[in-house]
């Protein structure tokens, strides 16, 4: 699976976004080491705090399906579904990714339908608190 293919899956996942409050549509596609892909989109709530991000939906779908080994994730989003630069994962999602992924885990950030940049989890969450710190 190429980075571009994973990005396209994330772009398609954006369409499922339930985001009537922010109008921000976000899509994520999480590639497992065994080749399976789990998608996620953001799901908002009238009470606001139950809202969940696309990245966490993808991770939690994978975990609840018994998958824990991840290769990379693609994330894309934008107001009204228009991709206009990167839609960086929030701090909570970075920490959730760190629970299951090492510092060198790759995150593909869509900048447009065609362009993307690749960063590591360490780039987004340096000096992270990880499961190793509580073992
Ligand atoms: N959102 C995500 O889905 N992922 C992130 O990492 C950042 C924010 C969503 C949550 C909410 O539905 C909307 O974007 C605006 O914050």
PDB file of N, CA and C in Angstrom, residues 29-125:
ATOM      1  N   UNK A  29      -7.094   6.952   7.671  1.00  0.00           N
ATOM      2  CA  UNK A  29      -6.952   5.567   7.202  1.00  0.00           C
ATOM      3  C   UNK A  29      -5.715   4.980   7.874  1.00  0.00           C
ATOM      4  N   UNK A  30      -5.941   3.947   8.667  1.00  0.00           N
ATOM      5  CA  UNK A  30      -4.880   3.335   9.475  1.00  0.00           C
ATOM      6  C   UNK A  30      -4.505   1.990   8.849  1.00  0.00           C
ATOM      7  N   UNK A  31      -3.238   1.874   8.467  1.00  0.00           N
ATOM      8  CA  UNK A  31      -2.755   0.625   7.852  1.00  0.00           C
ATOM      9  C   UNK A  31      -2.140  -0.268   8.929  1.00  0.00           C
ATOM     10  N   UNK A  32      -2.619  -1.491   9.000  1.00  0.00           N
ATOM     11  CA  UNK A  32      -2.062  -2.470   9.941  1.00  0.00           C
ATOM     12  C   UNK A  32      -0.898  -3.203   9.278  1.00  0.00           C
ATOM     13  N   UNK A  33      -0.035  -3.780  10.117  1.00  0.00           N
ATOM     14  CA  UNK A  33       1.120  -4.515   9.582  1.00  0.00           C
ATOM     15  C   UNK A  33       0.682  -5.672   8.698  1.00  0.00           C
ATOM     16  N   UNK A  34      -0.508  -6.226   8.968  1.00  0.00           N
ATOM     17  CA  UNK A  34      -0.986  -7.355   8.156  1.00  0.00           C
ATOM     18  C   UNK A  34      -1.710  -6.907   6.882  1.00  0.00           C
ATOM     19  N   UNK A  35      -1.704  -5.597   6.616  1.00  0.00           N
ATOM     20  CA  UNK A  35      -2.273  -5.092   5.375  1.00  0.00           C
ATOM     21  C   UNK A  35      -3.713  -4.609   5.481  1.00  0.00           C
ATOM     22  N   UNK A  36      -4.378  -4.914   6.600  1.00  0.00           N
ATOM     23  CA  UNK A  36      -5.756  -4.418   6.759  1.00  0.00           C
ATOM     24  C   UNK A  36      -5.749  -2.899   6.944  1.00  0.00           C
ATOM     25  N   UNK A  37      -6.799  -2.258   6.487  1.00  0.00           N
ATOM     26  CA  UNK A  37      -6.938  -0.808   6.664  1.00  0.00           C
ATOM     27  C   UNK A  37      -8.229  -0.527   7.423  1.00  0.00           C
ATOM     28  N   UNK A  38      -8.121   0.299   8.450  1.00  0.00           N
ATOM     29  CA  UNK A  38      -9.305   0.749   9.204  1.00  0.00           C
ATOM     30  C   UNK A  38      -9.469   2.238   8.948  1.00  0.00           C
ATOM     31  N   UNK A  39     -10.683   2.627   8.586  1.00  0.00           N
ATOM     32  CA  UNK A  39     -10.949   4.043   8.346  1.00  0.00           C
ATOM     33  C   UNK A  39     -11.621   4.659   9.568  1.00  0.00           C
ATOM     34  N   UNK A  40     -11.568   5.985   9.622  1.00  0.00           N
ATOM     35  CA  UNK A  40     -12.274   6.717  10.672  1.00  0.00           C
ATOM     36  C   UNK A  40     -12.684   8.072  10.151  1.00  0.00           C
ATOM     37  N   UNK A  41     -13.749   8.584  10.717  1.00  0.00           N
ATOM     38  CA  UNK A  41     -14.134   9.961  10.436  1.00  0.00           C
ATOM     39  C   UNK A  41     -14.569  10.600  11.741  1.00  0.00           C
ATOM     40  N   UNK A  42     -14.616  11.915  11.763  1.00  0.00           N
ATOM     41  CA  UNK A  42     -15.016  12.582  13.014  1.00  0.00           C
ATOM     42  C   UNK A  42     -16.526  12.511  13.207  1.00  0.00           C
ATOM     43  N   UNK A  43     -16.910  12.308  14.459  1.00  0.00           N
ATOM     44  CA  UNK A  43     -18.336  12.175  14.805  1.00  0.00           C
ATOM     45  C   UNK A  43     -18.618  13.158  15.937  1.00  0.00           C
ATOM     46  N   UNK A  44     -19.395  14.191  15.611  1.00  0.00           N
ATOM     47  CA  UNK A  44     -19.653  15.249  16.597  1.00  0.00           C
ATOM     48  C   UNK A  44     -20.926  14.956  17.384  1.00  0.00           C
ATOM     49  N   UNK A  45     -21.160  15.789  18.399  1.00  0.00           N
ATOM     50  CA  UNK A  45     -22.294  15.582  19.297  1.00  0.00           C
ATOM     51  C   UNK A  45     -22.794  16.932  19.774  1.00  0.00           C
ATOM     52  N   UNK A  46     -24.119  17.057  19.931  1.00  0.00           N
ATOM     53  CA  UNK A  46     -24.717  18.313  20.374  1.00  0.00           C
ATOM     54  C   UNK A  46     -24.174  18.761  21.724  1.00  0.00           C
ATOM     55  N   UNK A  47     -23.726  17.818  22.532  1.00  0.00           N
ATOM     56  CA  UNK A  47     -23.149  18.161  23.837  1.00  0.00           C
ATOM     57  C   UNK A  47     -21.644  18.453  23.732  1.00  0.00           C
ATOM     58  N   UNK A  48     -21.141  18.471  22.511  1.00  0.00           N
ATOM     59  CA  UNK A  48     -19.750  18.824  22.159  1.00  0.00           C
ATOM     60  C   UNK A  48     -18.689  17.865  22.699  1.00  0.00           C
ATOM     61  N   UNK A  49     -18.600  17.678  24.038  1.00  0.00           N
ATOM     62  CA  UNK A  49     -17.467  16.895  24.540  1.00  0.00           C
ATOM     63  C   UNK A  49     -17.484  15.426  24.118  1.00  0.00           C
ATOM     64  N   UNK A  50     -18.631  14.825  23.810  1.00  0.00           N
ATOM     65  CA  UNK A  50     -18.563  13.440  23.307  1.00  0.00           C
ATOM     66  C   UNK A  50     -18.012  13.315  21.886  1.00  0.00           C
ATOM     67  N   UNK A  51     -17.750  14.438  21.238  1.00  0.00           N
ATOM     68  CA  UNK A  51     -17.187  14.400  19.878  1.00  0.00           C
ATOM     69  C   UNK A  51     -15.907  13.576  19.862  1.00  0.00           C
ATOM     70  N   UNK A  52     -15.745  12.800  18.785  1.00  0.00           N
ATOM     71  CA  UNK A  52     -14.514  12.014  18.654  1.00  0.00           C
ATOM     72  C   UNK A  52     -13.895  12.281  17.287  1.00  0.00           C
ATOM     73  N   UNK A  53     -12.572  12.321  17.280  1.00  0.00           N
ATOM     74  CA  UNK A  53     -11.816  12.620  16.061  1.00  0.00           C
ATOM     75  C   UNK A  53     -11.708  11.392  15.162  1.00  0.00           C
ATOM     76  N   UNK A  54     -11.455  11.673  13.896  1.00  0.00           N
ATOM     77  CA  UNK A  54     -11.317  10.624  12.880  1.00  0.00           C
ATOM     78  C   UNK A  54     -10.215   9.620  13.238  1.00  0.00           C
ATOM     79  N   UNK A  55      -9.095  10.124  13.722  1.00  0.00           N
ATOM     80  CA  UNK A  55      -7.948   9.248  14.011  1.00  0.00           C
ATOM     81  C   UNK A  55      -8.294   8.240  15.101  1.00  0.00           C
ATOM     82  N   UNK A  56      -8.961   8.737  16.146  1.00  0.00           N
ATOM     83  CA  UNK A  56      -9.289   7.813  17.247  1.00  0.00           C
ATOM     84  C   UNK A  56     -10.333   6.797  16.836  1.00  0.00           C
ATOM     85  N   UNK A  57     -11.268   7.207  15.979  1.00  0.00           N
ATOM     86  CA  UNK A  57     -12.246   6.228  15.485  1.00  0.00           C
ATOM     87  C   UNK A  57     -11.512   5.098  14.753  1.00  0.00           C
ATOM     88  N   UNK A  58     -10.554   5.465  13.909  1.00  0.00           N
ATOM     89  CA  UNK A  58      -9.802   4.440  13.155  1.00  0.00           C
ATOM     90  C   UNK A  58      -9.029   3.523  14.117  1.00  0.00           C
ATOM     91  N   UNK A  59      -8.345   4.122  15.098  1.00  0.00           N
ATOM     92  CA  UNK A  59      -7.559   3.309  16.040  1.00  0.00           C
ATOM     93  C   UNK A  59      -8.479   2.407  16.859  1.00  0.00           C
ATOM     94  N   UNK A  60      -9.575   2.949  17.345  1.00  0.00           N
ATOM     95  CA  UNK A  60     -10.449   2.153  18.217  1.00  0.00           C
ATOM     96  C   UNK A  60     -11.169   1.050  17.431  1.00  0.00           C
ATOM     97  N   UNK A  61     -11.511   1.331  16.174  1.00  0.00           N
ATOM     98  CA  UNK A  61     -12.092   0.267  15.340  1.00  0.00           C
ATOM     99  C   UNK A  61     -11.093  -0.874  15.191  1.00  0.00           C
ATOM    100  N   UNK A  62      -9.833  -0.527  14.957  1.00  0.00           N
ATOM    101  CA  UNK A  62      -8.802  -1.565  14.779  1.00  0.00           C
ATOM    102  C   UNK A  62      -8.598  -2.362  16.068  1.00  0.00           C
ATOM    103  N   UNK A  63      -8.459  -1.649  17.181  1.00  0.00           N
ATOM    104  CA  UNK A  63      -8.213  -2.332  18.455  1.00  0.00           C
ATOM    105  C   UNK A  63      -9.389  -3.253  18.793  1.00  0.00           C
ATOM    106  N   UNK A  64     -10.594  -2.764  18.582  1.00  0.00           N
ATOM    107  CA  UNK A  64     -11.765  -3.581  18.937  1.00  0.00           C
ATOM    108  C   UNK A  64     -11.943  -4.747  17.981  1.00  0.00           C
ATOM    109  N   UNK A  65     -11.226  -4.717  16.867  1.00  0.00           N
ATOM    110  CA  UNK A  65     -11.244  -5.845  15.925  1.00  0.00           C
ATOM    111  C   UNK A  65     -10.023  -6.744  16.126  1.00  0.00           C
ATOM    112  N   UNK A  66      -9.247  -6.460  17.169  1.00  0.00           N
ATOM    113  CA  UNK A  66      -8.127  -7.353  17.513  1.00  0.00           C
ATOM    114  C   UNK A  66      -6.800  -6.996  16.880  1.00  0.00           C
ATOM    115  N   UNK A  67      -6.724  -5.846  16.198  1.00  0.00           N
ATOM    116  CA  UNK A  67      -5.465  -5.435  15.557  1.00  0.00           C
ATOM    117  C   UNK A  67      -4.738  -4.427  16.439  1.00  0.00           C
ATOM    118  N   UNK A  68      -3.426  -4.656  16.628  1.00  0.00           N
ATOM    119  CA  UNK A  68      -2.649  -3.739  17.470  1.00  0.00           C
ATOM    120  C   UNK A  68      -1.346  -3.296  16.828  1.00  0.00           C
ATOM    121  N   UNK A  69      -1.014  -3.894  15.680  1.00  0.00           N
ATOM    122  CA  UNK A  69       0.263  -3.556  15.047  1.00  0.00           C
ATOM    123  C   UNK A  69      -0.004  -2.700  13.813  1.00  0.00           C
ATOM    124  N   UNK A  70       0.455  -1.461  13.898  1.00  0.00           N
ATOM    125  CA  UNK A  70       0.130  -0.488  12.861  1.00  0.00           C
ATOM    126  C   UNK A  70       1.382  -0.011  12.128  1.00  0.00           C
ATOM    127  N   UNK A  71       1.239   0.205  10.816  1.00  0.00           N
ATOM    128  CA  UNK A  71       2.370   0.659   9.990  1.00  0.00           C
ATOM    129  C   UNK A  71       2.382   2.165   9.805  1.00  0.00           C
ATOM    130  N   UNK A  72       1.220   2.716   9.465  1.00  0.00           N
ATOM    131  CA  UNK A  72       1.142   4.162   9.238  1.00  0.00           C
ATOM    132  C   UNK A  72      -0.318   4.594   9.188  1.00  0.00           C
ATOM    133  N   UNK A  73      -0.515   5.901   9.276  1.00  0.00           N
ATOM    134  CA  UNK A  73      -1.881   6.438   9.203  1.00  0.00           C
ATOM    135  C   UNK A  73      -1.877   7.647   8.270  1.00  0.00           C
ATOM    136  N   UNK A  74      -2.937   7.783   7.500  1.00  0.00           N
ATOM    137  CA  UNK A  74      -3.122   8.985   6.677  1.00  0.00           C
ATOM    138  C   UNK A  74      -4.270   9.785   7.287  1.00  0.00           C
ATOM    139  N   UNK A  75      -4.096  11.094   7.330  1.00  0.00           N
ATOM    140  CA  UNK A  75      -5.098  11.988   7.916  1.00  0.00           C
ATOM    141  C   UNK A  75      -5.313  13.176   6.978  1.00  0.00           C
ATOM    142  N   UNK A  76      -6.584  13.495   6.767  1.00  0.00           N
ATOM    143  CA  UNK A  76      -6.885  14.619   5.885  1.00  0.00           C
ATOM    144  C   UNK A  76      -8.177  15.266   6.368  1.00  0.00           C
ATOM    145  N   UNK A  77      -8.289  16.554   6.170  1.00  0.00           N
ATOM    146  CA  UNK A  77      -9.525  17.207   6.597  1.00  0.00           C
ATOM    147  C   UNK A  77      -9.582  18.643   6.155  1.00  0.00           C
ATOM    148  N   UNK A  78     -10.752  19.226   6.367  1.00  0.00           N
ATOM    149  CA  UNK A  78     -10.903  20.636   6.034  1.00  0.00           C
ATOM    150  C   UNK A  78     -12.320  21.106   6.262  1.00  0.00           C
ATOM    151  N   UNK A  79     -12.451  22.410   6.405  1.00  0.00           N
ATOM    152  CA  UNK A  79     -13.755  23.031   6.576  1.00  0.00           C
ATOM    153  C   UNK A  79     -14.613  22.737   5.343  1.00  0.00           C
ATOM    154  N   UNK A  80     -15.847  22.307   5.574  1.00  0.00           N
ATOM    155  CA  UNK A  80     -16.783  21.953   4.492  1.00  0.00           C
ATOM    156  C   UNK A  80     -16.220  20.890   3.537  1.00  0.00           C
ATOM    157  N   UNK A  81     -15.251  20.130   4.033  1.00  0.00           N
ATOM    158  CA  UNK A  81     -14.692  19.056   3.214  1.00  0.00           C
ATOM    159  C   UNK A  81     -13.694  19.530   2.171  1.00  0.00           C
ATOM    160  N   UNK A  82     -13.303  20.798   2.236  1.00  0.00           N
ATOM    161  CA  UNK A  82     -12.321  21.313   1.278  1.00  0.00           C
ATOM    162  C   UNK A  82     -10.928  21.172   1.895  1.00  0.00           C
ATOM    163  N   UNK A  83     -10.078  20.426   1.219  1.00  0.00           N
ATOM    164  CA  UNK A  83      -8.722  20.195   1.740  1.00  0.00           C
ATOM    165  C   UNK A  83      -7.853  21.374   1.323  1.00  0.00           C
ATOM    166  N   UNK A  84      -7.441  22.133   2.333  1.00  0.00           N
ATOM    167  CA  UNK A  84      -6.701  23.363   2.055  1.00  0.00           C
ATOM    168  C   UNK A  84      -5.514  23.428   3.012  1.00  0.00           C
ATOM    169  N   UNK A  85      -4.573  22.502   2.847  1.00  0.00           N
ATOM    170  CA  UNK A  85      -3.447  22.385   3.773  1.00  0.00           C
ATOM    171  C   UNK A  85      -3.699  21.274   4.776  1.00  0.00           C
ATOM    172  N   UNK A  86      -2.699  20.990   5.580  1.00  0.00           N
ATOM    173  CA  UNK A  86      -2.802  19.857   6.507  1.00  0.00           C
ATOM    174  C   UNK A  86      -3.820  20.131   7.610  1.00  0.00           C
ATOM    175  N   UNK A  87      -4.429  19.051   8.085  1.00  0.00           N
ATOM    176  CA  UNK A  87      -5.358  19.111   9.222  1.00  0.00           C
ATOM    177  C   UNK A  87      -4.686  18.244  10.287  1.00  0.00           C
ATOM    178  N   UNK A  88      -3.853  18.873  11.089  1.00  0.00           N
ATOM    179  CA  UNK A  88      -2.957  18.115  11.974  1.00  0.00           C
ATOM    180  C   UNK A  88      -3.724  17.410  13.094  1.00  0.00           C
ATOM    181  N   UNK A  89      -3.326  16.190  13.420  1.00  0.00           N
ATOM    182  CA  UNK A  89      -3.968  15.464  14.528  1.00  0.00           C
ATOM    183  C   UNK A  89      -3.880  16.245  15.837  1.00  0.00           C
ATOM    184  N   UNK A  90      -4.970  16.221  16.598  1.00  0.00           N
ATOM    185  CA  UNK A  90      -4.992  16.937  17.884  1.00  0.00           C
ATOM    186  C   UNK A  90      -4.109  16.206  18.909  1.00  0.00           C
ATOM    187  N   UNK A  91      -3.877  16.857  20.013  1.00  0.00           N
ATOM    188  CA  UNK A  91      -3.010  16.295  21.050  1.00  0.00           C
ATOM    189  C   UNK A  91      -3.511  14.980  21.619  1.00  0.00           C
ATOM    190  N   UNK A  92      -4.827  14.880  21.777  1.00  0.00           N
ATOM    191  CA  UNK A  92      -5.388  13.636  22.332  1.00  0.00           C
ATOM    192  C   UNK A  92      -5.133  12.481  21.366  1.00  0.00           C
ATOM    193  N   UNK A  93      -5.346  12.722  20.075  1.00  0.00           N
ATOM    194  CA  UNK A  93      -5.111  11.660  19.080  1.00  0.00           C
ATOM    195  C   UNK A  93      -3.641  11.279  19.019  1.00  0.00           C
ATOM    196  N   UNK A  94      -2.755  12.245  19.152  1.00  0.00           N
ATOM    197  CA  UNK A  94      -1.316  11.941  19.164  1.00  0.00           C
ATOM    198  C   UNK A  94      -1.003  10.998  20.329  1.00  0.00           C
ATOM    199  N   UNK A  95      -1.575  11.283  21.496  1.00  0.00           N
ATOM    200  CA  UNK A  95      -1.321  10.441  22.663  1.00  0.00           C
ATOM    201  C   UNK A  95      -1.918   9.046  22.479  1.00  0.00           C
ATOM    202  N   UNK A  96      -3.093   8.973  21.877  1.00  0.00           N
ATOM    203  CA  UNK A  96      -3.711   7.648  21.630  1.00  0.00           C
ATOM    204  C   UNK A  96      -2.843   6.845  20.655  1.00  0.00           C
ATOM    205  N   UNK A  97      -2.328   7.501  19.626  1.00  0.00           N
ATOM    206  CA  UNK A  97      -1.432   6.801  18.695  1.00  0.00           C
ATOM    207  C   UNK A  97      -0.188   6.303  19.428  1.00  0.00           C
ATOM    208  N   UNK A  98       0.321   7.114  20.355  1.00  0.00           N
ATOM    209  CA  UNK A  98       1.551   6.732  21.072  1.00  0.00           C
ATOM    210  C   UNK A  98       1.360   5.491  21.940  1.00  0.00           C
ATOM    211  N   UNK A  99       0.119   5.237  22.315  1.00  0.00           N
ATOM    212  CA  UNK A  99      -0.160   4.039  23.117  1.00  0.00           C
ATOM    213  C   UNK A  99       0.194   2.760  22.349  1.00  0.00           C
ATOM    214  N   UNK A 100       0.019   2.829  21.021  1.00  0.00           N
ATOM    215  CA  UNK A 100       0.175   1.614  20.208  1.00  0.00           C
ATOM    216  C   UNK A 100       1.323   1.690  19.204  1.00  0.00           C
ATOM    217  N   UNK A 101       1.903   2.877  19.027  1.00  0.00           N
ATOM    218  CA  UNK A 101       2.903   3.062  17.969  1.00  0.00           C
ATOM    219  C   UNK A 101       4.178   3.674  18.533  1.00  0.00           C
ATOM    220  N   UNK A 102       5.292   3.297  17.941  1.00  0.00           N
ATOM    221  CA  UNK A 102       6.589   3.830  18.370  1.00  0.00           C
ATOM    222  C   UNK A 102       6.826   5.223  17.777  1.00  0.00           C
ATOM    223  N   UNK A 103       7.941   5.830  18.225  1.00  0.00           N
ATOM    224  CA  UNK A 103       8.283   7.190  17.801  1.00  0.00           C
ATOM    225  C   UNK A 103       8.432   7.340  16.287  1.00  0.00           C
ATOM    226  N   UNK A 104       8.854   6.247  15.606  1.00  0.00           N
ATOM    227  CA  UNK A 104       9.113   6.358  14.164  1.00  0.00           C
ATOM    228  C   UNK A 104       7.880   6.051  13.296  1.00  0.00           C
ATOM    229  N   UNK A 105       6.734   5.846  13.936  1.00  0.00           N
ATOM    230  CA  UNK A 105       5.475   5.604  13.210  1.00  0.00           C
ATOM    231  C   UNK A 105       5.209   6.768  12.253  1.00  0.00           C
ATOM    232  N   UNK A 106       4.828   6.430  11.020  1.00  0.00           N
ATOM    233  CA  UNK A 106       4.656   7.473  10.004  1.00  0.00           C
ATOM    234  C   UNK A 106       3.217   7.976   9.914  1.00  0.00           C
ATOM    235  N   UNK A 107       3.098   9.278   9.814  1.00  0.00           N
ATOM    236  CA  UNK A 107       1.796   9.934   9.681  1.00  0.00           C
ATOM    237  C   UNK A 107       1.797  10.727   8.375  1.00  0.00           C
ATOM    238  N   UNK A 108       0.881  10.359   7.493  1.00  0.00           N
ATOM    239  CA  UNK A 108       0.783  10.997   6.184  1.00  0.00           C
ATOM    240  C   UNK A 108      -0.269  12.094   6.294  1.00  0.00           C
ATOM    241  N   UNK A 109       0.160  13.318   6.115  1.00  0.00           N
ATOM    242  CA  UNK A 109      -0.740  14.467   6.287  1.00  0.00           C
ATOM    243  C   UNK A 109      -1.113  15.019   4.921  1.00  0.00           C
ATOM    244  N   UNK A 110      -2.380  14.869   4.549  1.00  0.00           N
ATOM    245  CA  UNK A 110      -2.832  15.361   3.250  1.00  0.00           C
ATOM    246  C   UNK A 110      -2.848  16.887   3.218  1.00  0.00           C
ATOM    247  N   UNK A 111      -2.253  17.443   2.154  1.00  0.00           N
ATOM    248  CA  UNK A 111      -2.255  18.908   1.969  1.00  0.00           C
ATOM    249  C   UNK A 111      -3.269  19.332   0.910  1.00  0.00           C
ATOM    250  N   UNK A 112      -3.535  18.397   0.012  1.00  0.00           N
ATOM    251  CA  UNK A 112      -4.545  18.563  -1.039  1.00  0.00           C
ATOM    252  C   UNK A 112      -4.902  17.144  -1.459  1.00  0.00           C
ATOM    253  N   UNK A 113      -5.708  17.009  -2.507  1.00  0.00           N
ATOM    254  CA  UNK A 113      -6.053  15.644  -2.954  1.00  0.00           C
ATOM    255  C   UNK A 113      -4.838  14.924  -3.520  1.00  0.00           C
ATOM    256  N   UNK A 114      -3.838  15.693  -3.944  1.00  0.00           N
ATOM    257  CA  UNK A 114      -2.659  15.094  -4.593  1.00  0.00           C
ATOM    258  C   UNK A 114      -1.404  15.155  -3.737  1.00  0.00           C
ATOM    259  N   UNK A 115      -1.316  16.170  -2.868  1.00  0.00           N
ATOM    260  CA  UNK A 115      -0.057  16.407  -2.153  1.00  0.00           C
ATOM    261  C   UNK A 115      -0.180  16.036  -0.683  1.00  0.00           C
ATOM    262  N   UNK A 116       0.945  15.623  -0.131  1.00  0.00           N
ATOM    263  CA  UNK A 116       0.960  15.248   1.282  1.00  0.00           C
ATOM    264  C   UNK A 116       2.372  15.372   1.821  1.00  0.00           C
ATOM    265  N   UNK A 117       2.493  15.444   3.147  1.00  0.00           N
ATOM    266  CA  UNK A 117       3.817  15.357   3.748  1.00  0.00           C
ATOM    267  C   UNK A 117       3.802  14.209   4.750  1.00  0.00           C
ATOM    268  N   UNK A 118       4.958  13.605   4.931  1.00  0.00           N
ATOM    269  CA  UNK A 118       5.075  12.485   5.852  1.00  0.00           C
ATOM    270  C   UNK A 118       5.901  12.930   7.048  1.00  0.00           C
ATOM    271  N   UNK A 119       5.339  12.760   8.241  1.00  0.00           N
ATOM    272  CA  UNK A 119       6.051  13.083   9.480  1.00  0.00           C
ATOM    273  C   UNK A 119       6.012  11.843  10.370  1.00  0.00           C
ATOM    274  N   UNK A 120       6.810  11.866  11.427  1.00  0.00           N
ATOM    275  CA  UNK A 120       6.773  10.753  12.383  1.00  0.00           C
ATOM    276  C   UNK A 120       5.979  11.171  13.619  1.00  0.00           C
ATOM    277  N   UNK A 121       5.609  10.151  14.386  1.00  0.00           N
ATOM    278  CA  UNK A 121       4.903  10.444  15.636  1.00  0.00           C
ATOM    279  C   UNK A 121       5.797  11.277  16.559  1.00  0.00           C
ATOM    280  N   UNK A 122       7.106  11.001  16.508  1.00  0.00           N
ATOM    281  CA  UNK A 122       8.019  11.802  17.329  1.00  0.00           C
ATOM    282  C   UNK A 122       8.037  13.271  16.906  1.00  0.00           C
ATOM    283  N   UNK A 123       7.860  13.527  15.613  1.00  0.00           N
ATOM    284  CA  UNK A 123       7.776  14.929  15.160  1.00  0.00           C
ATOM    285  C   UNK A 123       6.586  15.632  15.813  1.00  0.00           C
ATOM    286  N   UNK A 124       5.476  14.893  15.931  1.00  0.00           N
ATOM    287  CA  UNK A 124       4.237  15.503  16.442  1.00  0.00           C
ATOM    288  C   UNK A 124       4.133  15.444  17.962  1.00  0.00           C
ATOM    289  N   UNK A 125       4.836  14.478  18.563  1.00  0.00           N
ATOM    290  CA  UNK A 125       4.728  14.303  20.018  1.00  0.00           C
ATOM    291  C   UNK A 125       6.104  13.958  20.595  1.00  0.00           C
TER     292      UNK A 125
END
